[in-house]
Tab-separated table of C-alpha atoms in Angstrom:
chain	number	residue	atom	x	y	z
A	1	UNK	CA	15.326	-23.375	-0.655
A	2	UNK	CA	13.642	-24.798	2.436
A	3	UNK	CA	10.192	-23.379	1.570
A	4	UNK	CA	10.215	-25.603	-1.502
A	5	UNK	CA	10.635	-28.720	0.630
A	6	UNK	CA	7.838	-27.546	2.942
A	7	UNK	CA	5.462	-26.678	0.124
A	8	UNK	CA	3.349	-29.856	0.045
A	9	UNK	CA	2.825	-29.789	3.816
A	10	UNK	CA	1.968	-26.069	3.842
A	11	UNK	CA	-0.414	-26.467	0.907
A	12	UNK	CA	-2.168	-29.317	2.707
A	13	UNK	CA	-2.487	-27.327	5.952
A	14	UNK	CA	-3.673	-24.155	4.216
A	15	UNK	CA	-6.173	-25.997	2.041
A	16	UNK	CA	-7.651	-27.691	5.107
A	17	UNK	CA	-7.998	-24.296	6.799
A	18	UNK	CA	-9.633	-22.897	3.671
A	19	UNK	CA	-12.165	-25.770	3.624
A	20	UNK	CA	-12.948	-25.116	7.273
A	21	UNK	CA	-13.404	-21.376	6.688
A	22	UNK	CA	-15.704	-22.159	3.757
A	23	UNK	CA	-17.845	-24.419	5.916
A	24	UNK	CA	-18.088	-21.756	8.595
A	25	UNK	CA	-19.014	-19.186	5.910
A	26	UNK	CA	-16.018	-17.019	6.864
A	27	UNK	CA	-14.865	-16.434	3.278
A	28	UNK	CA	-16.109	-13.415	1.283
A	29	UNK	CA	-18.626	-14.824	-1.224
A	30	UNK	CA	-17.341	-12.986	-4.260
A	31	UNK	CA	-13.764	-14.245	-3.928
A	32	UNK	CA	-14.511	-17.943	-3.322
A	33	UNK	CA	-14.307	-19.076	-6.946
A	34	UNK	CA	-10.944	-17.305	-7.409
A	35	UNK	CA	-9.571	-18.939	-4.243
A	36	UNK	CA	-10.870	-22.353	-5.385
A	37	UNK	CA	-9.128	-21.810	-8.699
A	38	UNK	CA	-5.787	-20.936	-7.091
A	39	UNK	CA	-5.973	-23.823	-4.626
A	40	UNK	CA	-6.697	-26.228	-7.486
A	41	UNK	CA	-3.357	-25.305	-9.076
A	42	UNK	CA	-0.401	-27.557	-8.357
A	43	UNK	CA	2.121	-24.906	-7.332
A	44	UNK	CA	-0.004	-22.473	-5.324
A	45	UNK	CA	-2.255	-22.241	-2.302
A	46	UNK	CA	-4.052	-19.323	-0.625
A	47	UNK	CA	-3.409	-18.418	3.008
A	48	UNK	CA	-5.659	-15.384	3.546
A	49	UNK	CA	-7.739	-12.951	1.587
A	50	UNK	CA	-10.197	-10.086	1.568
A	51	UNK	CA	-12.316	-9.322	-1.489
A	52	UNK	CA	-12.141	-5.572	-0.907
A	53	UNK	CA	-14.212	-3.624	1.583
A	54	UNK	CA	-15.666	-0.344	2.702
A	55	UNK	CA	-15.064	0.328	6.375
A	56	UNK	CA	-16.053	2.687	9.174
A	57	UNK	CA	-13.736	2.266	12.145
A	58	UNK	CA	-12.501	4.056	15.221
A	59	UNK	CA	-8.912	3.878	16.425
A	60	UNK	CA	-8.542	4.851	20.125
A	61	UNK	CA	-4.981	6.099	20.126
A	62	UNK	CA	-3.308	7.352	17.025
A	63	UNK	CA	-2.077	4.349	15.069
A	64	UNK	CA	-3.068	1.871	17.773
A	65	UNK	CA	-4.583	-0.577	15.298
A	66	UNK	CA	-4.689	-3.373	17.846
A	67	UNK	CA	-7.507	-1.609	19.631
A	68	UNK	CA	-9.288	-0.477	16.503
A	69	UNK	CA	-13.036	-1.057	16.564
A	70	UNK	CA	-15.067	-1.882	13.431
A	71	UNK	CA	-18.284	0.139	13.391
A	72	UNK	CA	-19.186	-0.990	9.877
A	73	UNK	CA	-17.551	-3.326	7.357
A	74	UNK	CA	-19.001	-4.264	3.954
A	75	UNK	CA	-17.483	-6.376	1.185
A	76	UNK	CA	-19.932	-4.790	-1.253
A	77	UNK	CA	-21.239	-1.384	-2.236
A	78	UNK	CA	-22.985	0.467	0.591
A	79	UNK	CA	-25.788	2.959	1.016
A	80	UNK	CA	-25.385	6.302	2.744
A	81	UNK	CA	-27.886	5.089	5.402
A	82	UNK	CA	-25.699	2.100	6.294
A	83	UNK	CA	-22.658	4.341	6.650
A	84	UNK	CA	-24.587	6.813	8.797
A	85	UNK	CA	-25.809	4.037	11.076
A	86	UNK	CA	-22.183	2.920	11.548
A	87	UNK	CA	-21.030	6.473	12.256
A	88	UNK	CA	-23.792	6.842	14.848
A	89	UNK	CA	-22.021	4.153	16.922
A	90	UNK	CA	-18.892	6.308	17.199
A	91	UNK	CA	-17.761	6.856	20.735
A	92	UNK	CA	-14.132	7.938	21.072
A	93	UNK	CA	-10.793	7.912	19.297
A	94	UNK	CA	-10.251	8.846	15.670
A	95	UNK	CA	-13.087	7.943	13.305
A	96	UNK	CA	-12.134	6.816	9.759
A	97	UNK	CA	-14.008	6.056	6.569
A	98	UNK	CA	-11.938	3.722	4.402
A	99	UNK	CA	-11.905	1.738	1.233
A	100	UNK	CA	-9.535	-1.227	1.164
A	101	UNK	CA	-8.642	-2.958	-2.084
A	102	UNK	CA	-8.914	-6.723	-2.411
A	103	UNK	CA	-5.882	-8.526	-0.994
A	104	UNK	CA	-4.794	-12.144	-1.444
A	105	UNK	CA	-1.842	-13.975	0.039
A	106	UNK	CA	-0.720	-16.926	-2.031
A	107	UNK	CA	1.968	-19.495	-1.204
A	108	UNK	CA	4.096	-20.443	-4.228
A	109	UNK	CA	6.248	-23.538	-4.667
A	110	UNK	CA	9.287	-21.961	-6.307
A	111	UNK	CA	10.600	-18.447	-6.839
A	112	UNK	CA	9.740	-18.830	-10.515
A	113	UNK	CA	6.136	-19.717	-9.648
A	114	UNK	CA	5.994	-16.648	-7.397
A	115	UNK	CA	7.327	-14.296	-10.080
A	116	UNK	CA	4.940	-15.732	-12.696
A	117	UNK	CA	1.917	-15.109	-10.489
A	118	UNK	CA	3.215	-11.678	-9.480
A	119	UNK	CA	3.587	-10.594	-13.101
A	120	UNK	CA	0.163	-11.956	-14.058
A	121	UNK	CA	-1.451	-10.098	-11.132
A	122	UNK	CA	0.233	-6.831	-12.173
A	123	UNK	CA	-1.043	-7.340	-15.748
A	124	UNK	CA	-4.573	-7.752	-14.371
A	125	UNK	CA	-4.353	-4.359	-12.675
A	126	UNK	CA	-3.106	-5.402	-9.219
A	127	UNK	CA	-0.249	-2.905	-9.481
A	128	UNK	CA	0.817	-3.085	-5.833
A	129	UNK	CA	1.383	-6.838	-5.931
A	130	UNK	CA	4.664	-8.081	-4.489
A	131	UNK	CA	6.471	-10.908	-2.756
A	132	UNK	CA	5.457	-10.303	0.821
A	133	UNK	CA	7.736	-12.684	2.640
A	134	UNK	CA	10.148	-15.548	2.267
A	135	UNK	CA	10.745	-17.866	5.189
A	136	UNK	CA	11.757	-21.478	5.594
A	137	UNK	CA	8.052	-22.316	5.666
A	138	UNK	CA	6.550	-20.228	2.904
A	139	UNK	CA	7.147	-18.032	-0.101
A	140	UNK	CA	4.188	-15.636	-0.103
A	141	UNK	CA	2.918	-13.532	-2.978
A	142	UNK	CA	0.656	-10.598	-2.106
A	143	UNK	CA	-1.917	-9.699	-4.773
A	144	UNK	CA	-2.948	-6.121	-4.107
A	145	UNK	CA	-4.356	-3.171	-5.957
A	146	UNK	CA	-4.072	0.625	-5.769
A	147	UNK	CA	-7.640	1.677	-4.994
A	148	UNK	CA	-7.612	3.282	-1.598
A	149	UNK	CA	-9.420	5.854	0.507
A	150	UNK	CA	-8.466	6.832	4.052
A	151	UNK	CA	-10.543	9.721	5.379
A	152	UNK	CA	-10.574	10.957	8.998
A	153	UNK	CA	-14.230	11.960	9.557
A	154	UNK	CA	-14.398	12.623	13.282
A	155	UNK	CA	-12.803	12.371	16.700
A	156	UNK	CA	-13.853	11.671	20.282
A	157	UNK	CA	-17.553	11.636	19.513
A	158	UNK	CA	-17.513	14.688	17.255
A	159	UNK	CA	-18.321	14.229	13.534
A	160	UNK	CA	-16.347	16.509	11.196
A	161	UNK	CA	-18.240	16.027	7.932
A	162	UNK	CA	-21.836	16.609	6.811
A	163	UNK	CA	-24.262	14.351	4.942
A	164	UNK	CA	-23.550	16.000	1.636
A	165	UNK	CA	-19.841	15.162	1.898
A	166	UNK	CA	-20.606	11.647	3.115
A	167	UNK	CA	-22.751	11.034	0.039
A	168	UNK	CA	-19.868	12.043	-2.190
A	169	UNK	CA	-17.274	9.821	-0.544
A	170	UNK	CA	-19.673	6.863	-0.381
A	171	UNK	CA	-20.235	7.207	-4.119
A	172	UNK	CA	-16.473	7.369	-4.785
A	173	UNK	CA	-15.821	4.374	-2.522
A	174	UNK	CA	-18.553	2.342	-4.242
A	175	UNK	CA	-17.090	3.123	-7.643
A	176	UNK	CA	-13.541	2.198	-6.540
A	177	UNK	CA	-14.764	-1.028	-4.952
A	178	UNK	CA	-16.576	-1.978	-8.162
A	179	UNK	CA	-13.458	-1.318	-10.196
A	180	UNK	CA	-11.226	-3.296	-7.828
A	181	UNK	CA	-13.585	-6.262	-7.829
A	182	UNK	CA	-13.586	-6.341	-11.631
A	183	UNK	CA	-9.869	-7.038	-11.390
A	184	UNK	CA	-10.610	-10.156	-9.329
A	185	UNK	CA	-12.776	-11.453	-12.221
A	186	UNK	CA	-10.038	-10.608	-14.688
A	187	UNK	CA	-7.401	-12.478	-12.675
A	188	UNK	CA	-9.680	-15.500	-12.399
A	189	UNK	CA	-10.182	-15.531	-16.170
A	190	UNK	CA	-6.462	-15.284	-16.829
A	191	UNK	CA	-5.722	-18.163	-14.446
A	192	UNK	CA	-8.417	-20.169	-16.232
A	193	UNK	CA	-6.683	-19.563	-19.562
A	194	UNK	CA	-3.340	-20.687	-18.128
A	195	UNK	CA	-4.783	-24.036	-17.166
A	196	UNK	CA	-6.731	-24.785	-20.332
B	1	UNK	CA	20.102	-16.265	-10.675
B	2	UNK	CA	20.848	-13.846	-13.473
B	3	UNK	CA	20.264	-10.739	-11.335
B	4	UNK	CA	23.187	-11.841	-9.210
B	5	UNK	CA	25.503	-11.778	-12.228
B	6	UNK	CA	24.204	-8.345	-13.218
B	7	UNK	CA	24.505	-6.900	-9.725
B	8	UNK	CA	27.869	-5.123	-10.058
B	9	UNK	CA	26.873	-3.460	-13.330
B	10	UNK	CA	23.455	-2.405	-12.000
B	11	UNK	CA	24.987	-1.057	-8.793
B	12	UNK	CA	27.467	0.974	-10.833
B	13	UNK	CA	24.743	2.404	-13.092
B	14	UNK	CA	22.382	3.208	-10.230
B	15	UNK	CA	25.108	4.783	-8.125
B	16	UNK	CA	26.095	7.016	-11.040
B	17	UNK	CA	22.453	8.093	-11.455
B	18	UNK	CA	22.239	8.783	-7.725
B	19	UNK	CA	25.377	10.988	-7.862
B	20	UNK	CA	23.880	12.887	-10.791
B	21	UNK	CA	20.539	13.386	-8.999
B	22	UNK	CA	22.447	14.613	-5.931
B	23	UNK	CA	24.334	17.172	-8.007
B	24	UNK	CA	21.103	18.386	-9.573
B	25	UNK	CA	19.553	18.618	-6.091
B	26	UNK	CA	16.762	16.215	-7.106
B	27	UNK	CA	17.008	14.071	-3.974
B	28	UNK	CA	14.875	14.828	-0.899
B	29	UNK	CA	17.275	16.359	1.648
B	30	UNK	CA	16.157	14.325	4.629
B	31	UNK	CA	16.723	10.957	2.978
B	32	UNK	CA	20.182	11.589	1.499
B	33	UNK	CA	22.206	10.208	4.406
B	34	UNK	CA	20.131	7.001	4.453
B	35	UNK	CA	20.623	6.561	0.697
B	36	UNK	CA	24.367	7.215	1.056
B	37	UNK	CA	24.486	4.592	3.775
B	38	UNK	CA	22.710	1.963	1.655
B	39	UNK	CA	24.820	2.700	-1.426
B	40	UNK	CA	28.003	2.363	0.652
B	41	UNK	CA	27.048	-1.233	1.486
B	42	UNK	CA	28.535	-3.962	-0.663
B	43	UNK	CA	25.356	-5.889	-1.481
B	44	UNK	CA	22.812	-3.102	-1.993
B	45	UNK	CA	22.118	-0.017	-4.068
B	46	UNK	CA	19.164	2.384	-4.228
B	47	UNK	CA	17.215	2.953	-7.444
B	48	UNK	CA	14.536	5.445	-6.398
B	49	UNK	CA	13.072	6.983	-3.297
B	50	UNK	CA	10.723	9.498	-1.748
B	51	UNK	CA	11.153	10.638	1.855
B	52	UNK	CA	7.394	10.896	2.423
B	53	UNK	CA	5.172	13.735	1.306
B	54	UNK	CA	1.972	15.676	1.681
B	55	UNK	CA	0.258	16.254	-1.633
B	56	UNK	CA	-2.607	18.210	-3.190
B	57	UNK	CA	-3.374	16.907	-6.659
B	58	UNK	CA	-6.105	16.780	-9.256
B	59	UNK	CA	-6.806	13.726	-11.394
B	60	UNK	CA	-8.787	14.551	-14.567
B	61	UNK	CA	-10.545	11.256	-15.144
B	62	UNK	CA	-11.144	8.792	-12.398
B	63	UNK	CA	-7.952	6.822	-11.880
B	64	UNK	CA	-6.156	8.452	-14.815
B	65	UNK	CA	-2.925	8.976	-12.908
B	66	UNK	CA	-0.914	9.698	-16.054
B	67	UNK	CA	-2.667	13.028	-16.371
B	68	UNK	CA	-2.644	13.835	-12.689
B	69	UNK	CA	-1.527	17.365	-11.881
B	70	UNK	CA	0.418	18.286	-8.743
B	71	UNK	CA	-0.987	21.461	-7.208
B	72	UNK	CA	1.172	21.169	-4.105
B	73	UNK	CA	3.837	18.703	-2.959
B	74	UNK	CA	5.870	18.955	0.230
B	75	UNK	CA	8.406	16.539	1.709
B	76	UNK	CA	7.948	18.224	5.094
B	77	UNK	CA	5.167	19.384	7.387
B	78	UNK	CA	2.905	22.027	5.864
B	79	UNK	CA	0.856	24.977	7.010
B	80	UNK	CA	-2.852	25.342	6.345
B	81	UNK	CA	-2.053	28.434	4.225
B	82	UNK	CA	0.207	26.456	1.893
B	83	UNK	CA	-2.475	23.830	1.432
B	84	UNK	CA	-5.127	26.473	0.756
B	85	UNK	CA	-2.909	28.149	-1.845
B	86	UNK	CA	-2.530	24.779	-3.616
B	87	UNK	CA	-6.277	24.120	-3.474
B	88	UNK	CA	-6.916	27.565	-4.989
B	89	UNK	CA	-5.203	26.337	-8.179
B	90	UNK	CA	-7.809	23.595	-8.623
B	91	UNK	CA	-9.467	23.639	-11.994
B	92	UNK	CA	-11.138	20.382	-12.967
B	93	UNK	CA	-11.143	16.658	-12.266
B	94	UNK	CA	-11.123	15.099	-8.827
B	95	UNK	CA	-9.190	16.998	-6.152
B	96	UNK	CA	-7.289	14.954	-3.539
B	97	UNK	CA	-5.408	15.706	-0.334
B	98	UNK	CA	-2.915	12.921	0.350
B	99	UNK	CA	-0.156	11.781	2.632
B	100	UNK	CA	2.309	9.310	1.145
B	101	UNK	CA	4.704	7.360	3.340
B	102	UNK	CA	8.410	7.282	2.566
B	103	UNK	CA	9.277	4.732	-0.106
B	104	UNK	CA	12.669	3.318	-1.092
B	105	UNK	CA	13.564	0.847	-3.812
B	106	UNK	CA	16.764	-1.043	-3.122
B	107	UNK	CA	18.552	-3.509	-5.382
B	108	UNK	CA	19.963	-6.508	-3.497
B	109	UNK	CA	22.691	-8.895	-4.612
B	110	UNK	CA	21.174	-12.187	-3.462
B	111	UNK	CA	17.783	-13.354	-2.273
B	112	UNK	CA	19.268	-13.696	1.196
B	113	UNK	CA	20.430	-10.057	1.122
B	114	UNK	CA	16.932	-9.022	0.030
B	115	UNK	CA	15.214	-10.960	2.831
B	116	UNK	CA	17.668	-9.590	5.432
B	117	UNK	CA	16.941	-5.998	4.431
B	118	UNK	CA	13.195	-6.699	4.202
B	119	UNK	CA	13.106	-8.094	7.735
B	120	UNK	CA	15.175	-5.219	9.117
B	121	UNK	CA	12.852	-2.673	7.462
B	122	UNK	CA	9.783	-4.376	8.942
B	123	UNK	CA	11.436	-4.305	12.399
B	124	UNK	CA	11.996	-0.552	11.969
B	125	UNK	CA	8.264	-0.016	11.405
B	126	UNK	CA	8.122	-0.220	7.604
B	127	UNK	CA	5.397	-2.855	7.827
B	128	UNK	CA	4.403	-2.754	4.154
B	129	UNK	CA	7.912	-3.571	2.936
B	130	UNK	CA	8.189	-6.322	0.355
B	131	UNK	CA	10.131	-7.702	-2.582
B	132	UNK	CA	8.741	-5.610	-5.389
B	133	UNK	CA	10.159	-7.372	-8.410
B	134	UNK	CA	12.627	-9.959	-9.576
B	135	UNK	CA	13.951	-9.799	-13.107
B	136	UNK	CA	17.128	-10.860	-14.843
B	137	UNK	CA	18.456	-7.368	-14.167
B	138	UNK	CA	17.462	-6.664	-10.598
B	139	UNK	CA	16.091	-7.998	-7.365
B	140	UNK	CA	14.253	-5.036	-5.839
B	141	UNK	CA	13.238	-4.566	-2.209
B	142	UNK	CA	10.554	-1.959	-1.498
B	143	UNK	CA	10.821	-0.276	1.897
B	144	UNK	CA	7.392	1.144	2.665
B	145	UNK	CA	5.317	2.112	5.648
B	146	UNK	CA	1.615	2.143	6.545
B	147	UNK	CA	0.937	5.840	7.137
B	148	UNK	CA	-1.520	6.941	4.503
B	149	UNK	CA	-4.253	9.477	3.883
B	150	UNK	CA	-6.306	9.727	0.674
B	151	UNK	CA	-9.098	12.292	0.918
B	152	UNK	CA	-11.256	13.514	-1.980
B	153	UNK	CA	-11.797	17.211	-1.204
B	154	UNK	CA	-13.435	18.555	-4.346
B	155	UNK	CA	-14.363	18.084	-7.973
B	156	UNK	CA	-14.511	20.125	-11.173
B	157	UNK	CA	-13.709	23.399	-9.454
B	158	UNK	CA	-15.988	22.850	-6.478
B	159	UNK	CA	-14.423	22.465	-3.013
B	160	UNK	CA	-16.250	20.030	-0.720
B	161	UNK	CA	-14.602	20.799	2.627
B	162	UNK	CA	-14.314	23.889	4.807
B	163	UNK	CA	-11.279	25.471	6.486
B	164	UNK	CA	-12.047	23.883	9.818
B	165	UNK	CA	-11.906	20.401	8.301
B	166	UNK	CA	-8.771	21.275	6.325
B	167	UNK	CA	-7.026	22.325	9.537
B	168	UNK	CA	-7.820	18.964	11.085
B	169	UNK	CA	-6.544	16.875	8.192
B	170	UNK	CA	-3.418	18.996	7.802
B	171	UNK	CA	-2.636	18.406	11.464
B	172	UNK	CA	-3.185	14.644	11.103
B	173	UNK	CA	-1.063	14.527	7.946
B	174	UNK	CA	1.767	16.460	9.626
B	175	UNK	CA	1.729	14.075	12.565
B	176	UNK	CA	1.764	10.997	10.317
B	177	UNK	CA	4.581	12.422	8.223
B	178	UNK	CA	6.634	13.112	11.345
B	179	UNK	CA	6.081	9.565	12.561
B	180	UNK	CA	6.987	8.053	9.190
B	181	UNK	CA	10.160	10.094	8.928
B	182	UNK	CA	11.271	8.941	12.366
B	183	UNK	CA	11.300	5.428	10.917
B	184	UNK	CA	13.812	6.564	8.304
B	185	UNK	CA	16.150	7.643	11.118
B	186	UNK	CA	15.614	4.344	12.887
B	187	UNK	CA	16.447	2.346	9.763
B	188	UNK	CA	19.592	4.393	9.213
B	189	UNK	CA	20.726	3.720	12.791
B	190	UNK	CA	20.093	-0.006	12.442
B	191	UNK	CA	22.077	-0.165	9.198
B	192	UNK	CA	24.861	1.723	10.955
B	193	UNK	CA	24.950	-0.906	13.705
B	194	UNK	CA	25.102	-3.715	11.155
B	195	UNK	CA	28.255	-2.262	9.667
B	196	UNK	CA	30.088	-1.431	12.846
C-alpha cells in the first residue's frame, strides 16, 4: 500500500508539527506524555488530539458548525461559575453545553500496526475507536471513547435551564471527563508495557 | 487477507440472518430498502443497523449500560405526549433523553471496497463513518452520522426538567432525526447510481 511507502515522510512531518505545537503551548497539558510516547514508537505518529473537554458554544444556524462560536472551553473539570460566565456571553443561535471525550488521531505504518493499536485502545475503554481513513498518504487510527453530553440550553439569547439544572449537568460532565481522562492514563501505561 | 477468503461465507450467513430478521419484522421499516440495496451488491453485506432513533432510557449505575432500561424508543419523530408517557415510567438511576443517528455495519470484501464505501458515506453526510474492525472473519465499515443529543433529565425518580423544556428538546430531536434520515435516502440514491 502507498501509505506504507509514505510513512517515514509523514511521520517526520507530523513529528515536526507536534514539536512546533509543543513550543507554542498549543497541546493540552494532560495528553502530552501520551503523545510523546506514541511518537517515540517506530510505527506510529500522532496527527491531532484533544484530551477531552467541557464546552459551551453557540451555533448560529442549525448544524452550521463552521460558524460555531466557543463561549467556553475547558480541558479540565469546571465550576458552575465558569459555565455561567460563558453562558452570559450568549447572543444568538442555538446554545449548547457539551462534553467531548478525548480524541487522538494516530498514523500507523501498516494495517497490522493499525489493528493492533485499535484493539489495545478498545481494551483500555476507548470503545468508539476505529480506522478513520486510509489514503495514499496516511492510515489513520482514531482513538475515541463513549462519554458524551450534548444539551441544548438556550436559543437566540434566551436561556432554557435554571441554575439548579446547570449544577447537575456540570457535575455529570465533570465526572464523565474524569473517567475519560483515566482511560488516557491507562492507554499510556499499556503502551509503556508493550515497549519494555 | 483472511477476511477476503471468508467473505463469501460471511455474506451468506449475514444475508440469511437479514432474511430471518425481515420475516420476524425486526428491521426498521425505513432502512429496509437501503439494506436490500447493499446486500444485492457483490462485494458488501450488512451485519446490523439502526435507522436512527429517539430514546428515553434509565441507566442504574453511572455508565452501566448493560443494565440500562429502555422506557421509550422510536425510530421516527415523536410527540411530547409519547415522551412524557415514557418519562412517567422512570424509577431509579440516571434518566436520559437521547437522539441516536442512523448506524449501519457493512462487511466489505477488500480494503479497497471498504474505503470506497467509506468515502461515499462521508460524501452523503455520514461524517463519522469509519472502518470499525478488521478481523480474520470480517472487514467492517461503520456508516454513522454526527447528529446526536444526550441530555440527563432526571435521577432516582426525580425529574429535572419541565414540560416547556421537554417540548424544545423534542422539537430539536425530531428535526435532527429528519435530517439524519434524509442522508439514508441520499446514500441509497448514490449506491443506485453506482450500479446503473
